């Protein structure tokens, strides 16, 4: 038995959705009257885990070991995808106090109270009814805020654990999303990024009972006064419907940035990954997107060294990168996730081959990213200021194309200012303020 915690620390790993969940857990703890503290001092530490991390499970056990150094014994809660995948095994192996899956974290305060009473506190249920209605209202939010609209995935890519840890695709209801978006804007958000494992698969009934896709939802959010920008991530190529592409041409607040993972440029590997799209169908989607919005910045995800990937398959990936010209992209070495079909496939690729391919891929992506940034020099655009820079008077914001813009301006965090891009680097650009528009 441990005393009821008075202070807490939430440590989140992984994707933006995990960061969002971590913030919501912090809000839950604050609503219970606990105060935030550093991990080394907190009475309760929540490890909000990510199963996409390499050797994710082992890392959680070493994180737990570190928290217990120097005779400390904080209450430890393991949340997120590793909690979902490991369940009671974590309690057995590491004697943690609470285990809570990503669809059950609204029950965290209850579980913490149970643990304080010395009772078992494990909840990895995936209830169909949404957890969101049980989360507290959000009072203070950054200028750029996240809003989860969809969770789970039905795609079952052969390398991925998400369908097992986050469950089937579920869309939050229209009204709940619109209300939360309005509350975020009232609390100071100027930009909202709609989050989902397959965000563009979102579907729901609007206030009149008509079935809408993500484009309909975006058009509804577009009408919220005070909201200046809308983004969404992560999308699946197969759910990139015409209405959403048209919205990019018609909705001014919808930013010209699309993160559309492809994973490989080889049809043979895409089939083995069960991606359910081909190289050609992916490229045709991007053509339609660029026809709708010519200045669209494109982003993607790649896995190198998927089982059976030959040098010819990898050459197809490099040629796809050349064909697209990404503004940015994420690339990773394949690493097997226990329980997924790919983990048991023959022809696993040697680590040194993966290393070498990853270096070549990243060189190509970096080249295109730098070229994209250089091509934006001279462009005029709005920049939403998000934080202070390291230099005196420096501010950092985001361009419509999700570039980090560094500048010095007589403005405050949360302001949207007009800027001319003045110089470019591989990972950022600098800008000069043109006119200061009141926020
Ligand atoms: S689309 Fe594939 S990679 Fe993305 S979450 Fe679903 S199964 Fe995982």
Short mmCIF file of C-alpha atoms and ligand atoms in Angstrom, two decimals:
data_model
loop_
_atom_site.label_atom_id
_atom_site.label_comp_id
_atom_site.label_asym_id
_atom_site.label_seq_id
_atom_site.Cartn_x
_atom_site.Cartn_y
_atom_site.Cartn_z
CA UNK A 1 0.00 0.00 0.00
CA UNK A 2 1.23 3.52 -0.83
CA UNK A 3 -0.13 6.90 0.31
CA UNK A 4 -2.45 8.63 -2.18
CA UNK A 5 -0.13 10.66 -4.43
CA UNK A 6 -0.10 14.45 -4.20
CA UNK A 7 2.24 15.12 -7.12
CA UNK A 8 2.49 13.48 -10.55
CA UNK A 9 4.63 13.30 -13.66
CA UNK A 10 3.48 11.97 -17.06
CA UNK A 11 6.25 10.83 -19.42
CA UNK A 12 4.96 10.20 -22.96
CA UNK A 13 6.78 8.39 -25.74
CA UNK A 14 5.97 8.04 -29.42
CA UNK A 15 3.41 9.61 -31.71
CA UNK A 16 1.41 12.82 -31.46
CA UNK A 17 -1.60 10.84 -30.33
CA UNK A 18 0.37 9.56 -27.35
CA UNK A 19 1.43 13.14 -26.57
CA UNK A 20 -2.24 14.15 -26.68
CA UNK A 21 -3.19 11.24 -24.40
CA UNK A 22 -0.37 12.21 -22.03
CA UNK A 23 -1.68 15.80 -21.85
CA UNK A 24 -5.18 14.53 -21.15
CA UNK A 25 -3.86 12.28 -18.35
CA UNK A 26 -2.08 15.31 -16.84
CA UNK A 27 -5.36 17.22 -16.95
CA UNK A 28 -7.11 14.30 -15.23
CA UNK A 29 -4.52 14.27 -12.44
CA UNK A 30 -4.69 18.07 -12.06
CA UNK A 31 -8.49 17.86 -11.87
CA UNK A 32 -7.98 15.46 -8.94
CA UNK A 33 -6.02 18.17 -7.13
CA UNK A 34 -2.54 16.75 -7.77
CA UNK A 35 0.27 19.05 -8.85
CA UNK A 36 2.84 18.38 -11.59
CA UNK A 37 6.42 17.60 -10.56
CA UNK A 38 9.66 16.35 -12.07
CA UNK A 39 9.89 12.58 -12.54
CA UNK A 40 12.61 12.31 -9.88
CA UNK A 41 10.35 13.90 -7.26
CA UNK A 42 6.78 12.95 -8.19
CA UNK A 43 4.68 10.66 -5.95
CA UNK A 44 3.07 9.17 -9.08
CA UNK A 45 4.90 8.62 -12.38
CA UNK A 46 2.85 7.67 -15.44
CA UNK A 47 4.90 6.05 -18.22
CA UNK A 48 2.76 6.58 -21.31
CA UNK A 49 4.40 3.99 -23.53
CA UNK A 50 4.66 3.47 -27.27
CA UNK A 51 4.93 0.05 -28.84
CA UNK A 52 6.47 1.47 -32.00
CA UNK A 53 9.69 2.18 -30.09
CA UNK A 54 12.36 -0.37 -30.82
CA UNK A 55 12.52 -2.95 -28.00
CA UNK A 56 9.61 -1.02 -26.45
CA UNK A 57 8.82 -3.52 -23.73
CA UNK A 58 12.41 -3.84 -22.50
CA UNK A 59 12.75 -0.05 -22.44
CA UNK A 60 9.71 0.22 -20.19
CA UNK A 61 11.31 -2.17 -17.71
CA UNK A 62 14.54 -0.17 -17.69
CA UNK A 63 12.55 3.08 -17.26
CA UNK A 64 10.83 1.51 -14.24
CA UNK A 65 14.22 0.45 -12.84
CA UNK A 66 15.55 4.00 -13.21
CA UNK A 67 12.54 5.45 -11.35
CA UNK A 68 13.29 3.17 -8.41
CA UNK A 69 16.93 4.21 -8.12
CA UNK A 70 18.30 5.64 -4.86
CA UNK A 71 15.68 3.94 -2.72
CA UNK A 72 12.77 5.89 -4.23
CA UNK A 73 9.44 4.11 -4.48
CA UNK A 74 6.99 6.31 -6.37
CA UNK A 75 3.65 4.90 -7.42
CA UNK A 76 4.20 3.80 -11.04
CA UNK A 77 1.46 3.60 -13.66
CA UNK A 78 2.20 2.10 -17.07
CA UNK A 79 -0.15 3.45 -19.74
CA UNK A 80 -0.27 3.37 -23.55
CA UNK A 81 0.30 0.61 -26.07
CA UNK A 82 2.85 -1.45 -24.10
CA UNK A 83 0.38 -1.53 -21.18
CA UNK A 84 -2.27 -2.80 -23.58
CA UNK A 85 0.01 -5.44 -25.08
CA UNK A 86 1.62 -6.67 -21.86
CA UNK A 87 -1.27 -6.27 -19.39
CA UNK A 88 -0.82 -8.23 -16.14
CA UNK A 89 2.66 -9.36 -17.20
CA UNK A 90 3.99 -5.89 -16.26
CA UNK A 91 2.52 -6.18 -12.76
CA UNK A 92 3.98 -9.66 -12.38
CA UNK A 93 7.43 -8.77 -13.68
CA UNK A 94 7.95 -5.21 -12.43
CA UNK A 95 5.40 -4.92 -9.59
CA UNK A 96 4.04 -1.65 -10.93
CA UNK A 97 1.00 -0.19 -9.20
CA UNK A 98 -1.27 0.62 -12.15
CA UNK A 99 -1.59 -0.68 -15.73
CA UNK A 100 -3.98 1.18 -18.00
CA UNK A 101 -4.53 0.77 -21.76
CA UNK A 102 -4.98 3.65 -24.21
CA UNK A 103 -8.77 3.22 -24.37
CA UNK A 104 -9.19 3.21 -20.59
CA UNK A 105 -7.02 6.07 -19.31
CA UNK A 106 -10.09 8.10 -18.29
CA UNK A 107 -10.21 5.58 -15.38
CA UNK A 108 -6.70 6.55 -14.21
CA UNK A 109 -7.81 8.49 -11.08
CA UNK A 110 -9.95 5.54 -9.97
CA UNK A 111 -7.08 3.11 -10.61
CA UNK A 112 -4.64 5.31 -8.68
CA UNK A 113 -7.08 5.39 -5.73
CA UNK A 114 -7.38 1.59 -5.88
CA UNK A 115 -3.60 1.20 -5.92
CA UNK A 116 -3.34 3.51 -2.89
CA UNK A 117 -5.74 1.15 -1.09
CA UNK A 118 -3.46 -1.76 -2.01
CA UNK A 119 -5.94 -3.20 -4.55
CA UNK A 120 -5.09 -4.51 -8.02
CA UNK A 121 -5.39 -1.67 -10.54
CA UNK A 122 -5.38 -2.94 -14.12
CA UNK A 123 -7.68 -1.81 -16.91
CA UNK A 124 -6.98 -2.75 -20.52
CA UNK A 125 -10.59 -2.84 -21.68
CA UNK A 126 -11.42 -1.37 -25.06
CA UNK A 127 -14.97 -0.14 -24.45
CA UNK A 128 -16.94 0.82 -27.54
CA UNK A 129 -18.31 3.88 -25.75
CA UNK A 130 -15.80 6.68 -25.91
CA UNK A 131 -13.56 7.69 -23.04
CA UNK A 132 -13.62 11.30 -24.18
CA UNK A 133 -16.87 12.23 -22.40
CA UNK A 134 -15.17 11.36 -19.10
CA UNK A 135 -12.19 13.68 -19.57
CA UNK A 136 -12.09 17.13 -17.94
CA UNK A 137 -12.56 20.33 -19.99
CA UNK A 138 -9.34 21.84 -21.31
CA UNK A 139 -8.60 25.24 -19.84
CA UNK A 140 -5.11 26.25 -20.98
CA UNK A 141 -3.93 25.11 -24.39
CA UNK A 142 -1.05 26.15 -26.68
CA UNK A 143 -1.68 28.18 -29.86
CA UNK A 144 -1.38 24.94 -31.81
CA UNK A 145 -3.52 22.25 -30.16
CA UNK A 146 -4.28 18.61 -30.91
CA UNK A 147 -7.74 17.12 -31.00
CA UNK A 148 -8.24 13.36 -31.31
CA UNK A 149 -11.14 12.60 -33.67
CA UNK A 150 -10.50 8.96 -34.49
CA UNK A 151 -8.72 6.04 -32.89
CA UNK A 152 -7.75 2.55 -33.83
CA UNK A 153 -7.09 0.87 -37.12
CA UNK A 154 -8.63 -1.89 -39.23
CA UNK A 155 -5.86 -2.04 -41.82
CA UNK A 156 -3.60 -4.69 -40.24
CA UNK A 157 -0.33 -3.82 -41.95
CA UNK A 158 1.79 -6.88 -41.28
CA UNK A 159 4.48 -5.01 -39.29
CA UNK A 160 2.21 -2.94 -37.04
CA UNK A 161 0.80 -3.47 -33.54
CA UNK A 162 -1.70 -0.61 -33.57
CA UNK A 163 -4.77 -2.70 -34.55
CA UNK A 164 -3.99 -4.93 -31.54
CA UNK A 165 -3.14 -2.21 -29.02
CA UNK A 166 -5.57 0.55 -30.03
CA UNK A 167 -8.37 -1.66 -31.33
CA UNK A 168 -10.74 -1.22 -34.28
CA UNK A 169 -11.31 2.12 -36.05
CA UNK A 170 -13.68 4.30 -34.02
CA UNK A 171 -14.74 7.84 -34.97
CA UNK A 172 -15.67 10.29 -32.24
CA UNK A 173 -19.09 11.86 -32.74
CA UNK A 174 -19.43 15.08 -34.74
CA UNK A 175 -20.96 17.13 -31.90
CA UNK A 176 -18.28 16.17 -29.37
CA UNK A 177 -15.52 17.16 -31.79
CA UNK A 178 -17.10 20.50 -32.74
CA UNK A 179 -17.69 21.31 -29.06
CA UNK A 180 -14.11 20.40 -28.13
CA UNK A 181 -12.75 22.47 -31.03
CA UNK A 182 -14.76 25.50 -29.87
CA UNK A 183 -13.52 24.99 -26.30
CA UNK A 184 -9.93 24.79 -27.56
CA UNK A 185 -10.33 28.07 -29.45
CA UNK A 186 -11.92 29.71 -26.38
CA UNK A 187 -8.89 28.47 -24.39
CA UNK A 188 -6.45 30.11 -26.83
CA UNK A 189 -5.87 27.69 -29.71
CA UNK A 190 -5.41 29.27 -33.14
CA UNK A 191 -4.54 26.06 -34.93
CA UNK A 192 -6.08 22.62 -34.42
CA UNK A 193 -4.52 19.41 -35.68
CA UNK A 194 -7.06 16.63 -35.93
CA UNK A 195 -5.49 13.37 -34.81
CA UNK A 196 -6.22 9.76 -35.61
CA UNK A 197 -4.34 6.59 -36.47
CA UNK A 198 -6.36 6.74 -39.69
CA UNK A 199 -7.69 10.24 -39.40
CA UNK A 200 -8.97 10.42 -42.96
CA UNK A 201 -11.16 7.36 -42.29
CA UNK A 202 -13.18 9.53 -39.90
CA UNK A 203 -16.90 9.28 -40.56
CA UNK A 204 -19.92 10.48 -38.63
CA UNK A 205 -23.35 12.07 -38.74
CA UNK A 206 -23.58 15.84 -38.70
CA UNK A 207 -26.16 17.76 -36.67
CA UNK A 208 -28.79 17.08 -39.38
CA UNK A 209 -28.10 13.35 -39.47
CA UNK A 210 -26.20 13.40 -42.78
CA UNK A 211 -23.18 11.11 -43.01
CA UNK A 212 -20.00 13.14 -43.38
CA UNK A 213 -16.36 12.33 -43.96
CA UNK A 214 -13.34 14.21 -42.63
CA UNK A 215 -13.84 16.92 -45.27
CA UNK A 216 -17.33 17.68 -43.89
CA UNK A 217 -15.94 17.90 -40.39
CA UNK A 218 -13.15 20.22 -41.55
CA UNK A 219 -15.72 22.47 -43.25
CA UNK A 220 -17.68 22.65 -39.97
CA UNK A 221 -14.54 23.57 -38.01
CA UNK A 222 -13.70 26.16 -40.67
CA UNK A 223 -16.76 28.10 -39.47
CA UNK A 224 -15.40 28.49 -35.91
CA UNK A 225 -14.53 32.12 -35.40
CA UNK A 226 -11.03 32.63 -34.03
CA UNK A 227 -9.72 29.36 -35.43
CA UNK A 228 -7.13 30.22 -38.07
CA UNK A 229 -5.66 26.92 -39.17
CA UNK A 230 -6.69 23.29 -39.48
CA UNK A 231 -4.39 20.30 -40.03
CA UNK A 232 -4.88 16.56 -39.76
CA UNK A 233 -2.65 13.52 -39.32
CA UNK A 234 -2.07 10.55 -39.93
CA UNK A 235 -3.78 9.49 -43.13
CA UNK A 236 -3.93 6.26 -45.07
CA UNK A 237 -3.71 6.46 -48.89
CA UNK A 238 -6.83 4.30 -49.31
CA UNK A 239 -8.94 6.75 -47.30
CA UNK A 240 -7.81 9.81 -49.28
CA UNK A 241 -11.25 10.49 -50.75
CA UNK A 242 -12.13 13.05 -53.39
CA UNK A 243 -14.04 15.30 -50.94
CA UNK A 244 -10.96 15.73 -48.78
CA UNK A 245 -8.78 16.54 -51.77
CA UNK A 246 -11.34 19.14 -52.93
CA UNK A 247 -11.41 20.61 -49.40
CA UNK A 248 -7.70 21.36 -49.80
CA UNK A 249 -8.58 23.55 -52.78
CA UNK A 250 -11.56 25.26 -51.16
CA UNK A 251 -11.04 25.61 -47.40
CA UNK A 252 -8.63 28.42 -46.72
CA UNK A 253 -7.96 27.40 -43.13
CA UNK A 254 -6.94 23.89 -44.18
CA UNK A 255 -3.15 24.08 -44.40
CA UNK A 256 -1.28 22.93 -47.53
CA UNK A 257 0.45 20.03 -45.82
CA UNK A 258 -0.27 16.33 -46.16
CA UNK A 259 1.42 13.52 -44.26
CA UNK A 260 0.65 10.42 -46.28
CA UNK A 261 2.75 7.38 -45.31
CA UNK A 262 3.77 5.04 -48.13
CA UNK A 263 6.38 2.84 -46.36
CA UNK A 264 7.95 1.44 -49.57
CA UNK A 265 8.17 2.22 -53.27
CA UNK A 266 8.10 -1.47 -54.24
CA UNK A 267 4.77 -3.11 -55.07
CA UNK A 268 6.14 -6.47 -53.98
CA UNK A 269 6.99 -5.12 -50.52
CA UNK A 270 3.75 -3.11 -50.26
CA UNK A 271 1.87 -6.36 -50.84
CA UNK A 272 3.92 -8.19 -48.20
CA UNK A 273 3.19 -5.28 -45.83
CA UNK A 274 -0.57 -5.61 -46.60
CA UNK A 275 -0.66 -1.90 -47.33
CA UNK A 276 -3.60 -2.31 -49.76
CA UNK A 277 -2.32 0.40 -52.10
CA UNK A 278 0.27 0.26 -54.84
CA UNK A 279 3.13 2.56 -55.74
CA UNK A 280 1.13 3.80 -58.70
CA UNK A 281 -2.13 4.38 -56.81
CA UNK A 282 -0.17 6.33 -54.18
CA UNK A 283 1.50 8.52 -56.80
CA UNK A 284 -1.85 9.13 -58.53
CA UNK A 285 -3.35 10.35 -55.23
CA UNK A 286 -0.46 12.80 -54.85
CA UNK A 287 -1.04 14.04 -58.41
CA UNK A 288 -4.69 14.77 -57.57
CA UNK A 289 -3.70 16.46 -54.32
CA UNK A 290 -1.18 18.66 -56.11
CA UNK A 291 -3.67 19.48 -58.83
CA UNK A 292 -6.08 20.68 -56.12
CA UNK A 293 -3.44 22.56 -54.15
CA UNK A 294 -0.27 23.19 -56.16
CA UNK A 295 1.78 24.43 -53.20
CA UNK A 296 1.04 21.31 -51.12
CA UNK A 297 3.97 20.20 -48.92
CA UNK A 298 4.13 16.43 -48.80
CA UNK A 299 5.38 14.23 -46.01
CA UNK A 300 5.64 10.47 -45.69
CA UNK A 301 6.84 7.51 -43.61
CA UNK A 302 9.23 4.82 -44.81
CA UNK A 303 10.38 1.48 -43.48
CA UNK A 304 13.64 0.12 -44.86
CA UNK A 305 14.72 -3.49 -44.59
CA UNK A 306 11.25 -5.05 -44.42
CA UNK A 307 11.66 -8.86 -44.60
CA UNK A 308 12.53 -9.90 -48.16
CA UNK A 309 13.41 -6.37 -49.35
CA UNK A 310 15.94 -6.71 -52.17
CA UNK A 311 18.26 -4.04 -53.53
CA UNK A 312 15.82 -3.68 -56.47
CA UNK A 313 12.89 -3.11 -54.06
CA UNK A 314 14.94 -0.50 -52.23
CA UNK A 315 15.82 1.18 -55.55
CA UNK A 316 12.05 1.48 -56.14
CA UNK A 317 11.75 3.31 -52.81
CA UNK A 318 14.53 5.72 -53.77
CA UNK A 319 12.93 6.38 -57.15
CA UNK A 320 9.57 7.06 -55.46
CA UNK A 321 11.27 9.62 -53.21
CA UNK A 322 12.79 11.23 -56.31
CA UNK A 323 9.39 11.29 -58.01
CA UNK A 324 7.56 12.89 -55.06
CA UNK A 325 10.06 15.43 -53.73
CA UNK A 326 8.97 15.36 -50.07
CA UNK A 327 9.09 18.50 -47.95
CA UNK A 328 9.90 16.18 -45.05
CA UNK A 329 9.62 12.47 -44.28
CA UNK A 330 10.27 10.00 -41.51
CA UNK A 331 12.25 6.84 -42.13
CA UNK A 332 12.97 3.89 -39.88
CA UNK A 333 14.67 0.54 -40.01
CA UNK A 334 12.25 -2.35 -39.87
CA UNK A 335 12.15 -3.91 -36.42
CA UNK A 336 9.93 -6.90 -35.65
CA UNK A 337 7.02 -6.42 -33.27
CA UNK A 338 6.11 -9.60 -31.43
CA UNK A 339 2.73 -10.95 -32.50
CA UNK A 340 2.71 -9.33 -35.95
CA UNK A 341 2.86 -11.49 -39.11
CA UNK A 342 6.05 -9.82 -40.39
CA UNK A 343 7.96 -10.81 -37.24
CA UNK A 344 7.73 -14.45 -38.35
CA UNK A 345 8.52 -13.86 -42.03
CA UNK A 346 11.56 -15.53 -43.52
CA UNK A 347 14.32 -13.40 -45.08
CA UNK A 348 14.78 -10.91 -42.24
CA UNK A 349 17.33 -8.35 -43.45
CA UNK A 350 20.77 -8.05 -41.85
CA UNK A 351 21.19 -4.96 -39.61
CA UNK A 352 24.19 -3.66 -41.58
CA UNK A 353 22.19 -3.80 -44.84
CA UNK A 354 19.37 -1.88 -43.17
CA UNK A 355 21.83 0.72 -41.81
CA UNK A 356 23.30 1.32 -45.22
CA UNK A 357 19.90 1.60 -46.94
CA UNK A 358 18.59 3.92 -44.23
CA UNK A 359 21.56 6.24 -44.75
CA UNK A 360 20.94 6.39 -48.50
CA UNK A 361 17.23 7.00 -48.01
CA UNK A 362 17.77 9.72 -45.43
CA UNK A 363 20.30 11.44 -47.68
CA UNK A 364 17.67 11.57 -50.44
CA UNK A 365 14.95 12.83 -48.05
CA UNK A 366 17.27 15.47 -46.55
CA UNK A 367 18.26 16.65 -50.02
CA UNK A 368 14.58 17.15 -50.94
CA UNK A 369 13.74 18.78 -47.62
CA UNK A 370 16.54 21.30 -48.04
CA UNK A 371 15.46 21.94 -51.65
CA UNK A 372 11.87 22.54 -50.46
CA UNK A 373 13.06 25.00 -47.81
CA UNK A 374 15.35 26.81 -50.27
CA UNK A 375 12.51 27.09 -52.80
CA UNK A 376 10.38 28.86 -50.19
CA UNK A 377 12.84 31.76 -49.82
CA UNK A 378 11.00 34.91 -50.93
CA UNK A 379 7.55 33.42 -50.22
CA UNK A 380 5.16 35.49 -48.11
CA UNK A 381 2.98 33.63 -45.67
CA UNK A 382 1.32 33.67 -42.27
CA UNK A 383 3.36 32.34 -39.36
CA UNK A 384 1.73 31.21 -36.13
CA UNK A 385 4.13 31.98 -33.29
CA UNK A 386 4.42 29.03 -30.93
CA UNK A 387 7.41 29.54 -28.65
CA UNK A 388 10.49 31.57 -27.80
CA UNK A 389 13.78 30.80 -29.55
CA UNK A 390 17.17 30.41 -27.90
CA UNK A 391 18.44 33.86 -28.95
CA UNK A 392 17.28 37.06 -27.24
CA UNK A 393 14.04 38.33 -28.84
CA UNK A 394 13.82 35.32 -31.14
CA UNK A 395 10.45 33.65 -31.74
CA UNK A 396 9.68 30.38 -33.49
CA UNK A 397 6.50 29.65 -35.38
CA UNK A 398 5.17 27.48 -38.16
CA UNK A 399 4.62 28.31 -41.82
CA UNK A 400 1.54 26.91 -43.59
CA UNK A 401 3.86 24.15 -44.89
CA UNK A 402 4.83 23.14 -41.34
CA UNK A 403 8.33 24.57 -41.57
CA UNK A 404 9.84 25.95 -38.36
CA UNK A 405 10.26 29.69 -38.96
CA UNK A 406 12.76 31.57 -36.79
CA UNK A 407 12.39 35.33 -36.60
CA UNK A 408 12.65 38.43 -34.48
CA UNK A 409 9.38 40.34 -34.25
CA UNK A 410 7.47 42.69 -32.02
CA UNK A 411 4.83 40.04 -31.38
CA UNK A 412 3.70 37.52 -28.80
CA UNK A 413 3.32 33.76 -28.71
CA UNK A 414 -0.06 32.92 -30.23
CA UNK A 415 0.05 35.81 -32.71
CA UNK A 416 -0.34 35.11 -36.41
CA UNK A 417 2.00 37.42 -38.33
CA UNK A 418 2.76 37.98 -42.01
CA UNK A 419 6.32 37.02 -42.87
CA UNK A 420 8.64 36.84 -45.85
CA UNK A 421 10.88 33.77 -45.79
CA UNK A 422 14.40 35.18 -45.94
CA UNK A 423 16.78 32.21 -45.68
CA UNK A 424 16.62 28.44 -45.50
CA UNK A 425 18.46 25.56 -43.82
CA UNK A 426 17.92 21.81 -43.95
CA UNK A 427 15.54 21.81 -40.96
CA UNK A 428 14.19 25.34 -40.71
CA UNK A 429 13.83 28.73 -42.35
CA UNK A 430 14.15 32.29 -41.10
CA UNK A 431 11.68 35.04 -41.79
CA UNK A 432 11.17 38.77 -41.63
CA UNK A 433 7.92 40.22 -40.30
CA UNK A 434 5.92 42.22 -42.86
CA UNK A 435 2.76 43.50 -41.16
CA UNK A 436 1.75 42.78 -37.60
CA UNK A 437 -1.88 41.73 -37.64
CA UNK A 438 -3.54 41.73 -34.21
CA UNK A 439 -4.08 38.19 -32.98
S1 LIG B 1 -2.55 1.78 -41.34
FE1 LIG B 1 -1.08 0.13 -40.99
S2 LIG B 1 0.71 1.21 -40.10
FE2 LIG B 1 -1.04 2.59 -39.90
S3 LIG B 1 -1.87 2.16 -37.85
FE3 LIG B 1 -3.02 0.87 -39.30
S4 LIG B 1 -1.93 -1.08 -39.31
FE4 LIG B 1 -0.54 0.42 -38.38
#
